[in-house]
CSV table of C-alpha atoms in Angstrom, one decimal:
chain,number,residue,atom,x,y,z
A,28,LEU,CA,68.3,157.4,82.9
A,29,VAL,CA,65.7,157.2,80.2
A,30,PHE,CA,66.7,157.1,76.5
A,31,ALA,CA,64.4,158.0,73.6
A,32,MET,CA,65.0,158.7,69.9
A,33,PHE,CA,64.5,162.4,68.9
A,34,GLN,CA,65.2,163.6,65.4
A,35,GLY,CA,67.8,160.9,64.9
A,36,LYS,CA,69.6,161.5,68.2
A,37,PHE,CA,69.1,159.9,71.6
A,38,ALA,CA,67.2,162.1,74.1
A,39,ILE,CA,68.1,161.6,77.7
A,40,ILE,CA,66.2,162.5,80.8
A,41,THR,CA,68.7,164.3,83.0
A,42,PRO,CA,69.5,162.4,86.2
A,43,ALA,CA,69.3,163.9,89.7
A,44,LEU,CA,72.8,165.0,90.5
A,45,THR,CA,72.1,167.0,93.7
A,46,ARG,CA,74.2,165.9,96.6
A,47,MET,CA,76.3,163.6,94.4
A,48,VAL,CA,80.1,164.0,94.7
A,49,LEU,CA,81.8,165.4,91.7
A,50,GLN,CA,83.8,162.1,91.0
A,51,ASP,CA,80.5,160.1,90.8
A,52,VAL,CA,78.9,162.8,88.6
A,53,ASP,CA,81.8,162.7,86.1
A,54,MET,CA,81.4,158.9,85.8
A,55,LEU,CA,77.6,159.0,85.4
A,56,LEU,CA,77.7,161.7,82.8
A,57,SER,CA,80.5,160.0,80.9
A,58,ASP,CA,78.7,156.6,81.0
A,59,ASN,CA,75.6,158.2,79.5
A,60,GLY,CA,77.0,160.4,76.7
A,61,LEU,CA,76.7,163.7,78.6
A,62,VAL,CA,79.5,166.2,79.4
A,63,LEU,CA,80.2,168.6,82.2
A,64,ARG,CA,79.9,172.0,80.5
A,65,SER,CA,80.7,174.2,83.5
A,66,GLN,CA,81.1,174.1,87.2
A,67,SER,CA,81.0,177.0,89.7
A,68,TYR,CA,81.7,176.8,93.4
A,69,MET,CA,80.3,178.3,96.6
A,70,HIS,CA,80.2,177.6,100.3
A,71,ASN,CA,77.1,175.8,101.6
A,72,ASP,CA,76.2,174.9,105.2
A,73,GLU,CA,74.0,171.9,104.2
A,74,ILE,CA,75.8,170.3,101.2
A,75,PRO,CA,79.2,168.7,101.9
A,76,ALA,CA,82.3,169.8,100.0
A,77,ASN,CA,82.7,168.6,96.4
A,78,ALA,CA,79.0,167.6,96.2
A,79,VAL,CA,76.4,169.2,93.8
A,80,ILE,CA,74.2,171.9,95.1
A,81,THR,CA,72.2,172.4,91.9
A,82,GLN,CA,72.3,171.6,88.2
A,83,TYR,CA,71.1,172.9,84.9
A,84,PRO,CA,69.3,171.5,83.1
A,85,GLU,CA,67.2,170.4,86.1
A,86,GLN,CA,66.5,166.8,86.9
A,87,GLY,CA,63.9,165.3,84.6
A,88,SER,CA,64.6,167.6,81.7
A,89,GLU,CA,64.9,166.1,78.2
A,90,ILE,CA,68.2,166.8,76.5
A,91,GLN,CA,70.1,165.3,73.6
A,92,GLN,CA,72.9,162.9,74.1
A,93,GLY,CA,76.2,164.8,74.0
A,94,SER,CA,74.7,167.8,75.8
A,95,GLY,CA,76.4,169.6,78.6
A,96,ILE,CA,75.4,170.0,82.2
A,97,ASP,CA,76.2,173.0,84.4
A,98,LEU,CA,76.8,172.4,88.1
A,99,LEU,CA,77.1,174.5,91.2
A,100,ILE,CA,79.5,172.6,93.6
A,101,SER,CA,79.7,173.0,97.3
A,102,LEU,CA,82.9,174.1,99.0
A,103,GLY,CA,81.4,173.0,102.3
A,104,ARG,CA,80.9,175.3,105.3
A,105,LYS,CA,82.5,178.7,105.1
A,106,PRO,CA,85.5,178.8,107.5
A,107,ILE,CA,85.0,181.0,110.6
A,108,GLU,CA,87.4,183.9,110.6
A,109,TYR,CA,88.7,185.2,113.9
């Protein structure tokens, strides 16, 4: 992560969270003064269960310390129904 001062608050460049498991994301955000604002879930054939499919703000965005991150989390492959 990159920190810079912006109007008296630290600005942070958002890290790449895609494909990280939720437990690791929680630790990374907490360690760097960010919070998990919301999480949504959907099935995904390529991303394993409990890993991040996408994030907002996107990787490389400049945000203020204390800001929230929105995540879309994988439920893994959709079960085949017979």
